[in-house]
Amino acid sequence: MTKTVMLLNGPNLNLLGKRQPEIYGRETLADVEAMAKKAAAAHGLALRPHQSNAEHQIIDWIHEARETAQAIVINPGAFTHTSIAILDALNAFEGPVLEVHISNVHKRESFRHHSYVSLRADGVIAGFGVQGYVLAIERMATLLKRG
Ligand code: DQA
């Protein structure tokens, strides 16, 4: 059976490529999803990408992943730093979870230094630009082979 990785992007990431390109780069969300799909396919994995600006929608997708995906790669955007509800939803998901941040959050404002999602994530990538998504998919392929 082909394993599926759900790729979740949170608020404002729909503006990738247009929003603060000096921080987040010039690639669009469509570019990121295409790169991640290609990386997944190279490892025989399917990728199901979603983006939302709404916390409840991200939680609903994580619930859906319990039945339909084997792993989650998530960039929760600013919800990283605020959302106990997303942490709780991820705690109800049994497969591996990797957290991605395009920017190096530790080099930025102190409110970005704490992540609720990191309490659940099996690994965190920050500051690798959009390449971080590809690296996360590659790591996920390793984790899924083990499991
Ligand atoms: C981000 C970092 C967050 O602090 C910020 O709120 C984002 C994007 C990143 O990818 O670097 O929206 O998750």
Short mmCIF file of N, CA and C and ligand atoms in Angstrom, two decimals, residues 11 13 19 24 75 77-78 80-81 100-103 105 108 112, ligand 1:
data_model
loop_
_atom_site.label_atom_id
_atom_site.label_comp_id
_atom_site.label_asym_id
_atom_site.label_seq_id
_atom_site.Cartn_x
_atom_site.Cartn_y
_atom_site.Cartn_z
N PRO A 11 -1.44 29.59 8.61
CA PRO A 11 -1.83 30.94 8.20
C PRO A 11 -0.72 31.72 7.51
N LEU A 13 0.69 31.34 4.80
CA LEU A 13 1.62 30.64 3.90
C LEU A 13 1.05 30.55 2.49
N ARG A 19 4.91 37.43 0.30
CA ARG A 19 4.98 37.93 1.67
C ARG A 19 6.44 37.95 2.14
N TYR A 24 11.02 34.81 3.62
CA TYR A 24 10.42 33.53 3.23
C TYR A 24 10.75 33.08 1.80
N ASN A 75 3.89 22.97 8.75
CA ASN A 75 4.38 24.30 9.09
C ASN A 75 3.16 25.05 9.61
N GLY A 77 2.81 27.90 10.83
CA GLY A 77 2.87 29.36 10.80
C GLY A 77 2.81 29.89 12.23
N ALA A 78 2.12 30.99 12.42
CA ALA A 78 2.07 31.60 13.75
C ALA A 78 1.35 30.74 14.78
N THR A 80 2.07 27.90 15.48
CA THR A 80 3.17 27.21 16.18
C THR A 80 3.29 27.70 17.62
N HIS A 81 3.20 29.02 17.73
CA HIS A 81 3.56 29.68 18.99
C HIS A 81 2.36 29.89 19.90
N VAL A 100 8.15 22.04 10.23
CA VAL A 100 9.02 22.81 9.33
C VAL A 100 8.77 24.30 9.52
N HIS A 101 9.86 25.07 9.59
CA HIS A 101 9.79 26.53 9.50
C HIS A 101 10.77 26.98 8.44
N ILE A 102 10.28 27.80 7.54
CA ILE A 102 11.12 28.29 6.45
C ILE A 102 12.24 29.16 7.00
N SER A 103 11.88 30.04 7.91
CA SER A 103 12.87 30.95 8.52
C SER A 103 13.48 30.30 9.76
N VAL A 105 13.49 30.52 13.12
CA VAL A 105 12.68 31.18 14.15
C VAL A 105 13.52 31.58 15.37
N ARG A 108 14.92 35.11 15.35
CA ARG A 108 13.90 36.16 15.22
C ARG A 108 13.36 36.56 16.60
N ARG A 112 8.78 33.88 18.87
CA ARG A 112 8.85 32.77 17.91
C ARG A 112 9.72 31.63 18.41
C1 DQA B 1 7.07 30.32 10.04
C2 DQA B 1 7.61 31.07 11.27
C3 DQA B 1 6.46 31.60 12.12
O1 DQA B 1 6.97 32.28 13.27
C4 DQA B 1 5.63 32.58 11.31
O2 DQA B 1 4.53 33.02 12.08
C5 DQA B 1 5.18 32.01 10.02
C6 DQA B 1 6.10 31.19 9.24
C7 DQA B 1 8.21 29.90 9.08
O3 DQA B 1 7.92 29.09 8.20
O4 DQA B 1 9.33 30.39 9.19
O5 DQA B 1 4.09 32.30 9.54
O6 DQA B 1 6.40 29.15 10.48
#
